[in-house]
Coordinates of C-alpha atoms in Angstrom, one line a residue:
Chain A
M1 CA 124.2 183.8 -58.5
L2 CA 121.0 185.1 -56.5
N3 CA 120.0 181.1 -55.7
S4 CA 123.0 180.1 -54.1
F5 CA 123.2 183.2 -52.3
R6 CA 119.4 182.7 -51.1
G7 CA 120.9 179.2 -50.4
V8 CA 123.7 180.4 -48.0
W9 CA 121.2 183.0 -46.3
G10 CA 118.7 180.1 -45.7
A11 CA 121.5 178.3 -43.9
N12 CA 122.7 180.7 -42.1
I13 CA 121.8 181.4 -38.1
Q14 CA 121.9 185.3 -37.8
L15 CA 123.1 186.1 -34.4
Q16 CA 123.0 188.7 -32.4
Q17 CA 126.6 190.2 -32.2
I18 CA 128.2 191.0 -28.8
R19 CA 131.1 191.7 -26.7
C20 CA 131.6 189.5 -23.6
A21 CA 134.7 191.8 -22.9
H22 CA 136.7 194.5 -23.6
R23 CA 140.3 192.8 -24.5
I24 CA 142.3 192.7 -27.2
R25 CA 141.3 189.7 -29.0
G26 CA 143.9 188.6 -31.9
K27 CA 146.8 190.3 -33.0
A28 CA 147.6 193.3 -31.6
P29 CA 146.3 196.3 -34.4
I30 CA 150.4 196.5 -35.9
F31 CA 150.2 193.5 -36.4
C32 CA 147.1 192.4 -37.7
R33 CA 145.1 193.6 -41.1
T34 CA 142.9 197.0 -40.6
I35 CA 139.4 195.9 -41.0
K36 CA 139.3 197.6 -44.7
E37 CA 141.5 195.1 -46.4
R38 CA 139.8 192.4 -43.8
L39 CA 136.2 193.2 -45.2
D40 CA 137.6 193.5 -48.8
E41 CA 139.0 190.1 -48.7
L42 CA 135.6 189.1 -47.1
N43 CA 133.5 190.5 -49.8
Y44 CA 135.9 189.9 -53.0
K45 CA 133.9 188.2 -55.6
D46 CA 135.7 186.7 -59.0
E47 CA 135.8 188.7 -62.2
I48 CA 133.2 186.4 -63.5
Y49 CA 130.9 187.5 -61.1
T50 CA 131.5 191.4 -61.2
T51 CA 132.4 192.1 -65.1
K52 CA 129.2 193.9 -66.2
I53 CA 127.7 194.1 -69.8
D54 CA 126.2 197.4 -71.7
I55 CA 123.0 196.1 -72.8
G56 CA 121.9 199.6 -74.0
L57 CA 121.9 202.2 -76.7
P58 CA 124.9 204.0 -78.1
Q59 CA 125.6 207.5 -76.6
M60 CA 123.4 209.7 -78.4
N61 CA 124.7 213.5 -78.5
K62 CA 128.5 212.7 -78.0
L63 CA 129.9 216.2 -77.7
S64 CA 131.0 217.6 -80.9
E65 CA 133.7 219.6 -81.6
S66 CA 131.3 222.5 -82.6
S67 CA 129.5 222.6 -79.8
R68 CA 132.8 222.6 -77.4
R69 CA 133.6 225.9 -79.5
S70 CA 130.1 227.3 -78.7
R71 CA 130.8 226.6 -75.4
L72 CA 133.6 228.5 -75.3
D73 CA 132.0 231.2 -76.9
H74 CA 129.0 230.9 -74.4
L75 CA 131.9 231.1 -71.1
K76 CA 133.7 234.2 -73.0
K77 CA 130.1 236.0 -73.3
I78 CA 129.4 235.5 -69.6
K79 CA 132.7 236.1 -68.8
A80 CA 131.6 239.9 -70.6
D81 CA 128.6 240.5 -68.8
K82 CA 128.9 243.0 -66.5
N83 CA 125.3 242.9 -65.4
L84 CA 126.0 239.2 -64.4
E85 CA 129.1 240.1 -62.7
Q86 CA 127.6 242.8 -60.8
L87 CA 125.0 239.8 -59.7
A88 CA 127.8 237.7 -58.7
R89 CA 129.2 239.8 -56.9
N90 CA 126.1 240.7 -54.6
H91 CA 125.7 237.2 -54.0
T92 CA 122.2 237.5 -56.0
L93 CA 123.1 235.0 -58.6
E94 CA 120.0 232.7 -58.8
I95 CA 120.5 230.1 -61.9
D96 CA 117.5 228.8 -63.6
L97 CA 117.4 225.4 -62.0
D98 CA 114.9 223.9 -64.8
E99 CA 117.2 225.4 -67.7
A100 CA 119.9 223.8 -65.5
K101 CA 118.0 219.8 -65.2
K102 CA 117.5 220.6 -68.6
E103 CA 120.9 220.5 -69.6
W104 CA 122.0 218.4 -67.0
L105 CA 119.7 215.7 -68.6
N106 CA 121.3 216.2 -72.1
T107 CA 124.9 216.3 -70.2
L108 CA 125.9 214.0 -67.2
G109 CA 122.2 213.2 -66.1
P110 CA 122.4 209.4 -68.2
Q111 CA 125.9 208.7 -65.9
H112 CA 123.9 210.3 -62.4
K113 CA 121.0 207.8 -63.3
K114 CA 123.3 205.0 -64.0
Q115 CA 125.0 205.5 -60.9
I116 CA 122.1 205.7 -58.3
A117 CA 120.5 202.9 -60.3
D118 CA 123.4 200.9 -59.5
H119 CA 123.3 202.3 -55.6
Y120 CA 119.7 200.2 -55.8
G121 CA 120.9 197.6 -56.8
I122 CA 117.7 198.3 -60.5
F123 CA 120.1 196.5 -63.0
E124 CA 121.8 193.5 -61.0
H125 CA 118.3 192.5 -59.9
L126 CA 116.8 193.2 -63.2
Y127 CA 119.5 191.8 -65.6
G128 CA 122.2 190.3 -63.8
E129 CA 125.1 191.1 -65.2
G130 CA 123.6 194.0 -67.3
Y131 CA 123.5 197.1 -67.4
F132 CA 122.5 199.8 -69.6
I133 CA 123.0 204.3 -69.6
P134 CA 119.8 205.8 -69.6
Y135 CA 120.0 208.1 -72.2
L136 CA 116.1 208.4 -72.9
N137 CA 114.9 210.5 -70.6
L138 CA 111.7 209.0 -69.2
E139 CA 109.1 211.4 -67.5
V140 CA 106.6 209.5 -66.1
L141 CA 104.1 211.3 -63.8
Y142 CA 101.2 210.5 -61.6
D143 CA 98.2 212.9 -61.5
L144 CA 97.2 213.3 -58.0
K145 CA 93.7 214.9 -59.3
N146 CA 93.9 217.9 -57.3
G147 CA 95.9 219.9 -60.3
S148 CA 99.3 219.0 -59.5
Y149 CA 101.6 216.3 -61.0
L150 CA 104.0 213.6 -58.8
P151 CA 106.5 212.9 -61.3
V152 CA 109.0 209.4 -60.6
Y153 CA 112.6 210.3 -61.1
T154 CA 115.5 208.0 -60.1
G155 CA 114.2 206.2 -56.8
N156 CA 111.8 208.8 -54.7
D157 CA 109.3 207.6 -52.7
I158 CA 105.8 207.3 -53.6
K159 CA 102.9 206.1 -51.9
P160 CA 100.7 203.3 -53.1
A161 CA 97.4 205.7 -52.9
E162 CA 98.9 208.1 -55.0
A163 CA 99.6 205.2 -58.1
L164 CA 96.1 203.7 -58.0
E165 CA 96.1 205.0 -62.0
Y166 CA 98.2 204.7 -64.1
P167 CA 100.4 207.5 -65.0
I168 CA 101.4 209.4 -68.2
V169 CA 104.4 209.1 -70.2
N170 CA 106.6 210.7 -72.1
Y171 CA 109.7 210.3 -74.1
E172 CA 111.4 211.8 -76.7
S173 CA 110.6 209.7 -80.5
D174 CA 110.3 209.5 -83.6
P175 CA 106.2 208.6 -84.2
D176 CA 107.0 206.0 -86.6
S177 CA 109.1 203.9 -84.0
L178 CA 108.4 201.3 -82.0
W179 CA 108.7 201.0 -77.5
T180 CA 107.8 198.8 -75.2
L181 CA 107.1 199.9 -71.7
A182 CA 107.5 197.9 -68.2
L183 CA 106.5 198.3 -64.9
T184 CA 107.6 195.6 -62.7
S185 CA 108.1 195.6 -58.7
L186 CA 111.7 193.8 -57.9
D187 CA 110.4 193.1 -54.3
G188 CA 107.2 192.4 -54.1
H189 CA 106.7 189.0 -55.3
L190 CA 104.4 186.9 -52.9
T191 CA 106.4 183.8 -53.1
E192 CA 109.7 183.6 -55.1
G193 CA 112.0 185.7 -53.6
D194 CA 114.1 186.5 -57.0
K195 CA 111.3 187.1 -59.5
E196 CA 109.3 189.9 -59.9
Y197 CA 105.3 190.9 -61.1
V198 CA 104.8 193.0 -63.7
H199 CA 102.5 195.5 -62.9
W200 CA 102.0 197.3 -66.4
L201 CA 103.2 195.8 -69.9
V202 CA 102.9 198.0 -73.4
A203 CA 103.9 197.2 -76.3
N204 CA 104.0 198.6 -79.8
I205 CA 103.8 201.8 -78.7
P206 CA 104.1 204.2 -81.6
G207 CA 105.7 207.6 -80.9
N208 CA 105.1 208.3 -77.7
S209 CA 101.4 207.4 -77.5
I210 CA 100.9 204.6 -75.2
E211 CA 97.0 205.1 -75.5
K212 CA 97.7 203.3 -79.0
G213 CA 100.4 200.4 -77.7
D214 CA 99.1 196.6 -77.3
T215 CA 98.5 196.8 -73.4
I216 CA 99.6 193.2 -72.4
V217 CA 99.6 193.4 -69.0
E218 CA 96.9 196.1 -67.4
Y219 CA 98.1 198.4 -65.1
L220 CA 98.3 197.3 -61.4
Q221 CA 98.7 200.1 -58.2
P222 CA 102.0 199.0 -56.1
I223 CA 101.2 196.7 -53.5
P224 CA 104.6 196.7 -50.8
L225 CA 103.2 194.5 -47.9
K226 CA 102.9 195.9 -44.8
G227 CA 105.9 195.2 -42.7
T228 CA 108.2 194.8 -45.2
G229 CA 109.7 198.0 -45.6
Y230 CA 110.3 199.9 -48.8
H231 CA 109.6 198.3 -52.0
R232 CA 111.4 199.2 -55.6
Y233 CA 109.4 200.1 -59.3
A234 CA 111.0 200.6 -61.8
Y235 CA 110.1 202.0 -65.3
V236 CA 112.2 200.7 -68.2
L237 CA 111.7 201.8 -72.1
Y238 CA 112.8 199.7 -74.5
K239 CA 113.4 200.2 -78.3
Q240 CA 111.5 198.0 -80.4
D241 CA 113.1 197.7 -84.0
G242 CA 110.0 196.3 -85.5
N243 CA 106.5 195.0 -84.4
I244 CA 106.3 192.4 -81.8
T245 CA 104.3 189.9 -80.0
Y246 CA 105.8 189.3 -77.0
D247 CA 104.6 185.7 -75.7
V248 CA 103.3 186.6 -72.4
T249 CA 99.7 185.9 -71.0
K250 CA 97.4 188.3 -71.5
V251 CA 96.7 189.7 -67.8
T252 CA 93.7 192.0 -66.6
A253 CA 93.4 194.2 -63.8
K254 CA 91.0 191.4 -62.2
S255 CA 93.7 188.8 -62.6
P256 CA 95.1 186.5 -59.7
L257 CA 98.6 188.2 -58.9
E258 CA 100.5 184.6 -59.5
D259 CA 99.3 185.6 -63.7
R260 CA 101.9 188.5 -63.2
T261 CA 104.7 186.5 -62.5
F262 CA 107.9 187.9 -64.5
V263 CA 111.5 187.3 -64.3
T264 CA 112.7 190.4 -66.5
R265 CA 116.2 188.8 -67.3
D266 CA 114.7 185.8 -69.0
W267 CA 112.2 187.9 -70.9
Y268 CA 114.9 190.5 -71.9
Q269 CA 117.2 187.2 -73.1
K270 CA 114.7 186.0 -75.3
Y271 CA 114.4 189.1 -77.3
Q272 CA 117.0 190.8 -76.6
D273 CA 117.8 190.6 -80.6
N274 CA 114.9 193.5 -81.1
I275 CA 114.9 195.0 -77.9
T276 CA 116.6 197.5 -76.5
P277 CA 116.7 199.4 -73.1
A278 CA 116.5 203.2 -73.1
G279 CA 114.7 204.5 -70.6
L280 CA 114.9 204.5 -66.7
A281 CA 112.8 205.4 -64.1
F282 CA 112.3 204.1 -60.3
F283 CA 111.0 205.0 -57.2
Q284 CA 110.1 203.4 -53.9
T285 CA 106.9 202.7 -51.9
N286 CA 105.9 201.1 -48.6
W287 CA 102.6 200.2 -47.1
D288 CA 99.6 202.0 -47.2
L289 CA 95.7 202.0 -46.6
S290 CA 95.4 201.2 -50.3
V291 CA 97.3 198.3 -49.7
R292 CA 94.8 196.7 -47.8
D293 CA 91.7 197.7 -50.0
F294 CA 93.4 196.2 -53.0
F295 CA 93.7 192.7 -50.9
H296 CA 90.0 193.3 -49.8
N297 CA 88.0 194.1 -52.5
V298 CA 89.9 192.7 -55.9
L299 CA 91.8 189.6 -55.0
D300 CA 89.1 188.8 -51.8
T301 CA 91.7 187.9 -49.7
K302 CA 93.2 188.6 -46.2
E303 CA 96.3 190.8 -46.2
P304 CA 99.3 189.2 -45.3
V305 CA 101.6 191.8 -42.6
Y306 CA 104.7 190.8 -41.4
E307 CA 107.1 191.9 -38.9
Y308 CA 110.9 192.1 -39.6
D309 CA 112.8 189.1 -37.7
F310 CA 115.4 190.5 -35.5
P311 CA 117.8 188.2 -34.5
K312 CA 117.3 186.4 -30.8
P313 CA 119.2 188.1 -28.0
Y314 CA 122.0 186.4 -26.5
L315 CA 121.9 184.6 -23.5
R316 CA 125.0 182.7 -21.7
P317 CA 124.2 179.2 -21.0
Q318 CA 122.3 178.6 -17.5
E319 CA 124.3 177.9 -14.2
W320 CA 123.5 176.6 -11.3
F321 CA 124.3 178.9 -8.8
P322 CA 124.9 182.7 -10.9
R323 CA 126.5 184.8 -8.9
R324 CA 125.5 188.1 -8.2
K325 CA 122.1 187.9 -9.8
A326 CA 118.9 188.2 -8.6
F327 CA 117.3 185.1 -8.4
N328 CA 113.8 185.9 -9.9
L329 CA 115.3 188.0 -12.9
Y330 CA 117.7 185.4 -13.5
M331 CA 115.1 182.8 -13.6
D332 CA 112.4 184.7 -16.1
K333 CA 115.2 185.4 -18.6
Y334 CA 115.3 181.3 -19.1
R335 CA 111.6 180.9 -18.7
D336 CA 109.1 181.0 -22.1
P337 CA 108.2 184.6 -22.9
K338 CA 104.9 183.7 -23.5
Q339 CA 104.3 181.8 -19.8
I340 CA 105.2 184.9 -18.3
N341 CA 103.6 187.9 -20.7
K342 CA 100.3 185.1 -19.8
E343 CA 101.5 185.7 -16.0
Y344 CA 101.1 189.5 -16.4
L345 CA 98.1 189.2 -18.3
L346 CA 96.0 186.9 -16.0
R347 CA 97.4 189.6 -13.1
K348 CA 95.6 192.4 -15.3
L349 CA 92.6 191.0 -16.4
K350 CA 91.8 189.5 -12.6
D351 CA 90.9 192.9 -11.1
E352 CA 89.4 194.3 -14.5
D353 CA 85.3 193.9 -14.0
P354 CA 83.8 194.8 -17.4
F355 CA 80.9 196.6 -15.8
K356 CA 83.0 199.3 -14.2
A357 CA 84.9 202.0 -15.1
P358 CA 88.7 201.1 -14.4
P359 CA 90.2 202.8 -11.3
P360 CA 91.8 206.2 -11.8
P361 CA 96.0 205.3 -12.1
L362 CA 97.9 206.0 -9.2
K363 CA 98.5 209.6 -8.8
F364 CA 102.0 209.0 -6.7
P365 CA 102.7 205.2 -7.1
N366 CA 105.7 205.2 -5.0
A367 CA 104.3 206.6 -2.4
Q368 CA 101.8 203.7 -1.9
P369 CA 103.1 201.5 1.1
F370 CA 103.6 197.9 0.8
P371 CA 102.9 195.1 3.6
K372 CA 105.9 195.5 6.6
N373 CA 106.2 191.7 5.6
M374 CA 107.2 191.8 1.6
P375 CA 110.3 191.1 0.6
S376 CA 112.2 193.5 -1.2
W377 CA 112.5 191.4 -4.5
L378 CA 108.9 191.3 -4.5
R379 CA 108.7 194.8 -3.0
L380 CA 110.9 196.0 -6.6
H381 CA 108.5 193.4 -9.2
E382 CA 105.4 195.1 -7.7
K383 CA 106.5 199.0 -8.2
K384 CA 107.7 197.8 -11.4
I385 CA 104.5 196.5 -12.6
R386 CA 102.9 200.4 -10.7
L387 CA 105.9 202.6 -13.1
G388 CA 105.0 200.4 -16.4
W389 CA 108.8 199.2 -16.5
G390 CA 110.1 196.1 -17.8
R391 CA 108.1 193.1 -19.1
V392 CA 104.7 194.2 -18.4
N393 CA 104.8 196.3 -21.6
D394 CA 104.6 192.9 -23.3
V395 CA 101.5 192.1 -22.2
Chain B
M1 CA 131.3 196.1 -39.2
N2 CA 129.2 194.1 -41.7
N3 CA 128.8 192.2 -44.5
I4 CA 126.6 194.2 -46.8
K5 CA 124.7 191.1 -47.8
R6 CA 123.3 190.3 -44.5
V7 CA 122.0 193.7 -44.3
L8 CA 119.9 193.5 -47.9
T9 CA 117.4 190.7 -46.7
A10 CA 114.7 190.7 -44.4
P11 CA 113.1 187.5 -43.3
S12 CA 110.2 188.0 -41.5
L13 CA 107.6 186.4 -40.0
S14 CA 103.9 186.4 -41.0
R15 CA 100.9 187.1 -38.5
L16 CA 97.1 186.9 -40.0
S17 CA 97.3 185.0 -43.6
S18 CA 97.8 181.4 -43.6
T19 CA 97.8 181.4 -47.3
A20 CA 100.7 183.8 -47.9
P21 CA 104.2 182.2 -47.2
A22 CA 105.6 182.5 -43.8
E23 CA 108.4 184.3 -45.1
F24 CA 108.7 187.5 -47.3
I25 CA 112.8 189.0 -48.8
N26 CA 112.7 192.0 -49.6
R27 CA 115.2 192.6 -51.8
N28 CA 115.9 196.5 -51.7
P29 CA 119.3 196.9 -50.9
R30 CA 118.3 200.4 -49.4
N31 CA 115.4 199.1 -47.4
L32 CA 116.7 198.5 -44.0
E33 CA 118.7 201.8 -44.3
K34 CA 115.1 203.3 -44.9
I35 CA 113.6 201.6 -41.5
R36 CA 116.3 202.4 -39.6
I37 CA 117.3 198.8 -38.9
A38 CA 120.8 198.1 -40.6
R39 CA 123.7 198.2 -39.3
K40 CA 126.0 201.6 -39.1
P41 CA 129.7 201.0 -39.0
D42 CA 130.7 202.0 -35.5
G43 CA 134.2 202.3 -36.1
Y44 CA 136.5 201.9 -32.9
H45 CA 136.2 204.2 -30.1
L46 CA 139.9 205.4 -30.9
E47 CA 139.9 206.6 -34.6
A48 CA 138.4 209.9 -35.8
A49 CA 135.2 210.1 -35.4
G50 CA 133.1 210.6 -38.6
R51 CA 132.4 207.2 -39.7
K52 CA 129.0 206.5 -38.7
F53 CA 126.8 207.0 -41.3
W54 CA 125.0 205.7 -44.1
H55 CA 125.0 208.1 -46.3
K56 CA 127.5 211.4 -45.9
L57 CA 127.5 214.9 -47.3
V58 CA 131.4 215.5 -48.9
L59 CA 131.9 218.9 -49.6
T60 CA 135.5 219.2 -51.6
A61 CA 136.5 222.1 -53.3
S62 CA 139.7 222.5 -55.7
N63 CA 141.5 224.9 -57.1
R64 CA 138.8 224.4 -60.5
T65 CA 135.8 223.2 -58.8
V66 CA 133.6 222.5 -56.3
T67 CA 131.5 219.3 -56.0
A68 CA 128.9 218.2 -53.4
Q69 CA 128.8 214.5 -53.0
V70 CA 126.8 212.3 -50.5
V71 CA 128.7 208.8 -50.0
H72 CA 127.1 205.7 -49.3
F73 CA 129.9 203.8 -47.2
V74 CA 130.1 200.6 -48.9
N75 CA 128.9 201.8 -52.5
G76 CA 131.3 204.7 -52.3
P77 CA 129.9 208.9 -54.2
V78 CA 126.3 208.1 -55.6
I79 CA 125.2 211.4 -55.8
E80 CA 127.8 214.0 -57.5
A81 CA 127.1 218.1 -58.4
K82 CA 130.0 219.6 -59.4
T83 CA 129.7 223.3 -60.4
S84 CA 132.4 222.9 -63.5
E85 CA 129.4 220.4 -64.7
W86 CA 127.9 222.7 -68.0
A87 CA 124.5 222.2 -66.1
L88 CA 125.8 224.9 -63.9
R89 CA 128.9 226.7 -65.4
K90 CA 126.6 227.6 -68.3
Q91 CA 124.8 230.2 -66.0
L92 CA 127.3 230.8 -63.4
Y93 CA 129.7 233.8 -63.7
S94 CA 132.5 232.2 -62.0
I95 CA 132.9 228.5 -60.7
K96 CA 134.5 229.3 -57.0
D97 CA 132.7 231.9 -56.0
T98 CA 129.8 232.1 -52.9
C99 CA 126.9 232.7 -55.8
A100 CA 128.6 229.0 -57.2
Y101 CA 128.1 227.2 -53.9
I102 CA 124.4 228.7 -53.5
N103 CA 123.8 227.5 -56.3
L104 CA 124.9 224.6 -56.3
G105 CA 123.4 224.0 -53.1
K106 CA 120.3 224.7 -54.5
V107 CA 121.0 221.4 -57.7
F108 CA 122.2 219.3 -55.4
A109 CA 119.4 219.4 -52.6
Q110 CA 116.9 218.7 -55.7
R111 CA 119.3 215.7 -56.8
C112 CA 119.1 214.6 -53.5
L113 CA 115.3 214.6 -53.0
E114 CA 114.9 213.1 -56.7
S115 CA 117.1 210.1 -55.8
G116 CA 114.9 209.9 -52.3
I117 CA 118.3 210.3 -50.3
T118 CA 116.7 212.8 -47.8
E119 CA 118.7 212.3 -45.0
M120 CA 122.7 212.1 -44.7
Y121 CA 125.1 212.7 -42.7
C122 CA 127.4 215.8 -42.3
N123 CA 130.1 216.7 -40.4
I124 CA 131.2 220.0 -41.7
K125 CA 131.4 222.6 -39.2
P126 CA 131.5 225.4 -41.7
V127 CA 132.1 229.1 -40.9
E128 CA 129.2 230.9 -39.8
G129 CA 128.3 233.2 -42.9
G130 CA 130.7 231.9 -45.5
K131 CA 130.6 230.1 -48.3
V132 CA 130.1 226.7 -47.3
D133 CA 127.6 227.9 -44.7
R134 CA 126.1 229.0 -47.4
F135 CA 126.2 225.9 -49.3
I136 CA 124.5 223.7 -46.4
K137 CA 121.9 226.4 -45.6
E138 CA 120.6 226.0 -49.2
V139 CA 120.8 222.2 -48.5
V140 CA 119.1 222.4 -46.1
N141 CA 116.2 225.1 -47.8
G142 CA 116.3 222.7 -50.0
G143 CA 114.4 219.4 -48.2
V144 CA 117.8 217.9 -46.8
K145 CA 118.2 216.8 -43.2
L146 CA 121.3 216.8 -42.5
E147 CA 121.6 214.0 -39.5
E148 CA 120.9 210.5 -40.0
P149 CA 118.2 208.6 -37.2
E150 CA 119.8 206.4 -34.8
V151 CA 119.5 202.8 -35.5
Y152 CA 116.5 201.3 -34.1
K153 CA 118.0 198.7 -30.9
K154 CA 115.2 196.0 -30.3
P155 CA 114.0 196.5 -26.6
N156 CA 114.9 192.9 -25.1
P157 CA 112.1 191.2 -22.5
W158 CA 113.5 192.5 -19.3
D159 CA 114.7 196.5 -20.6
L160 CA 112.7 199.2 -19.0
H161 CA 111.5 201.0 -22.0
R162 CA 109.9 200.0 -25.5
P163 CA 111.0 202.3 -27.8
E164 CA 108.1 203.2 -30.7
K165 CA 109.1 201.1 -34.2
P166 CA 110.0 203.7 -36.4
W167 CA 108.1 201.9 -39.3
E168 CA 105.3 201.7 -37.6
V169 CA 105.1 205.5 -36.5
A170 CA 104.4 206.7 -39.4
E171 CA 101.6 204.2 -40.7
E172 CA 98.0 204.4 -40.3

């Protein structure tokens, strides 16, 4: 599915949306479909593509009859509590947020996590049509070295410099059960857009002691490239039903990036009889200096830098006799921008002397007289340069 | 209005490295919204205001419960907190009074921060000192900004000014 989408994307030319005139186009509003109807029709996908499959564990602690009764008893007790009532009437009743969070994790938390993970497209890019509800709470804490810890929740921002070393991972488990933990970057692959890099893969973890597991892929800090925005990094905890040897090549911290190429969907498909996803935590991260250090010191290469490719501004076809247009501004729109910038640069460098201090900026640039015989278009041009308006900023 | 698929990808041009590919695609569906270049649905100018957002705070009070939601313009509700859910109800005396609103605000702000959605549009005009006002104050105190930044518009070469690029301001 993704491949075809990518192909379509490549063939499409992104055009700037313009509106040429304010007139009603198409049918009158009472007869035409609403924009919502039209969008729904455009975005319609067949059931084959939208049906999702639950690949996770079944719900562990369903609400039993006894706990339902104990809840009712608890509510009755609260209503009878005179002290609590007084607090509520004085608007000073403050709930314990930690306890509320703990209850939330045991009740609605997993569903809410799934909802927000869908919003971030986590399951779509990890498993395609698969999804799971993370019933097991996966706690991931980055040590900030100043006594505080930075947790990974569901999409919070973490800088790469804060995640240089592998985090503390915690979850509830039997000491004899076996687990696999994987950290993958969903957006970070340099060459193939629909693949991932595996940043950490630990298998056969007995209970929740990560150190005792077999580290197949050593931890690598997040590497969101400069100019590419926010990347998602997802921790997924899998429950194993026995000892597993993964057919994945061992990767150390010094290995090249290509060795970390990974497709969670294919990997999961291969081992789906033995592993089941149970816990999820993910964060977003964007560029900082530690990424540059990584490219320079570890990979020993130049750091790739990107820029967002904006659509080209719309220009109507050039005319022989444009009406009511300043000729110089009109012609400049159709010239090579590089050539124009070069002219501005040459002009700037003409008066510059490398051995002298630059002259102080004019205090009242508009008060400087122009020669009497200067045409008005040139005056405006000069004025714009003096004031730093327009194309002079591009140099 | 945009087809969401278009907004998701960010083809970019490489400048310095010769070994890295010229084009890089970021699949993160929230990326362009975070760096402020995704499109916002404008709606028509005759329509009621309140549709121009990526994320919006919606507070609904029913007869039995109060619900706070973050609604995305395409994906619908993405974060939710209710006073009737057991996590809150367990400690509240009433699930409709001012205290319920205050505590709902705290819990809601916490969930928003944990989910990385720290800025959202809000067009609720509360009565000064009322329940809703207390709720909104708690949300703001919790670290959520109740306005969304404007979309960054790339200046054309003939434009007067060159506004700073939002994604380059915080760097370095």
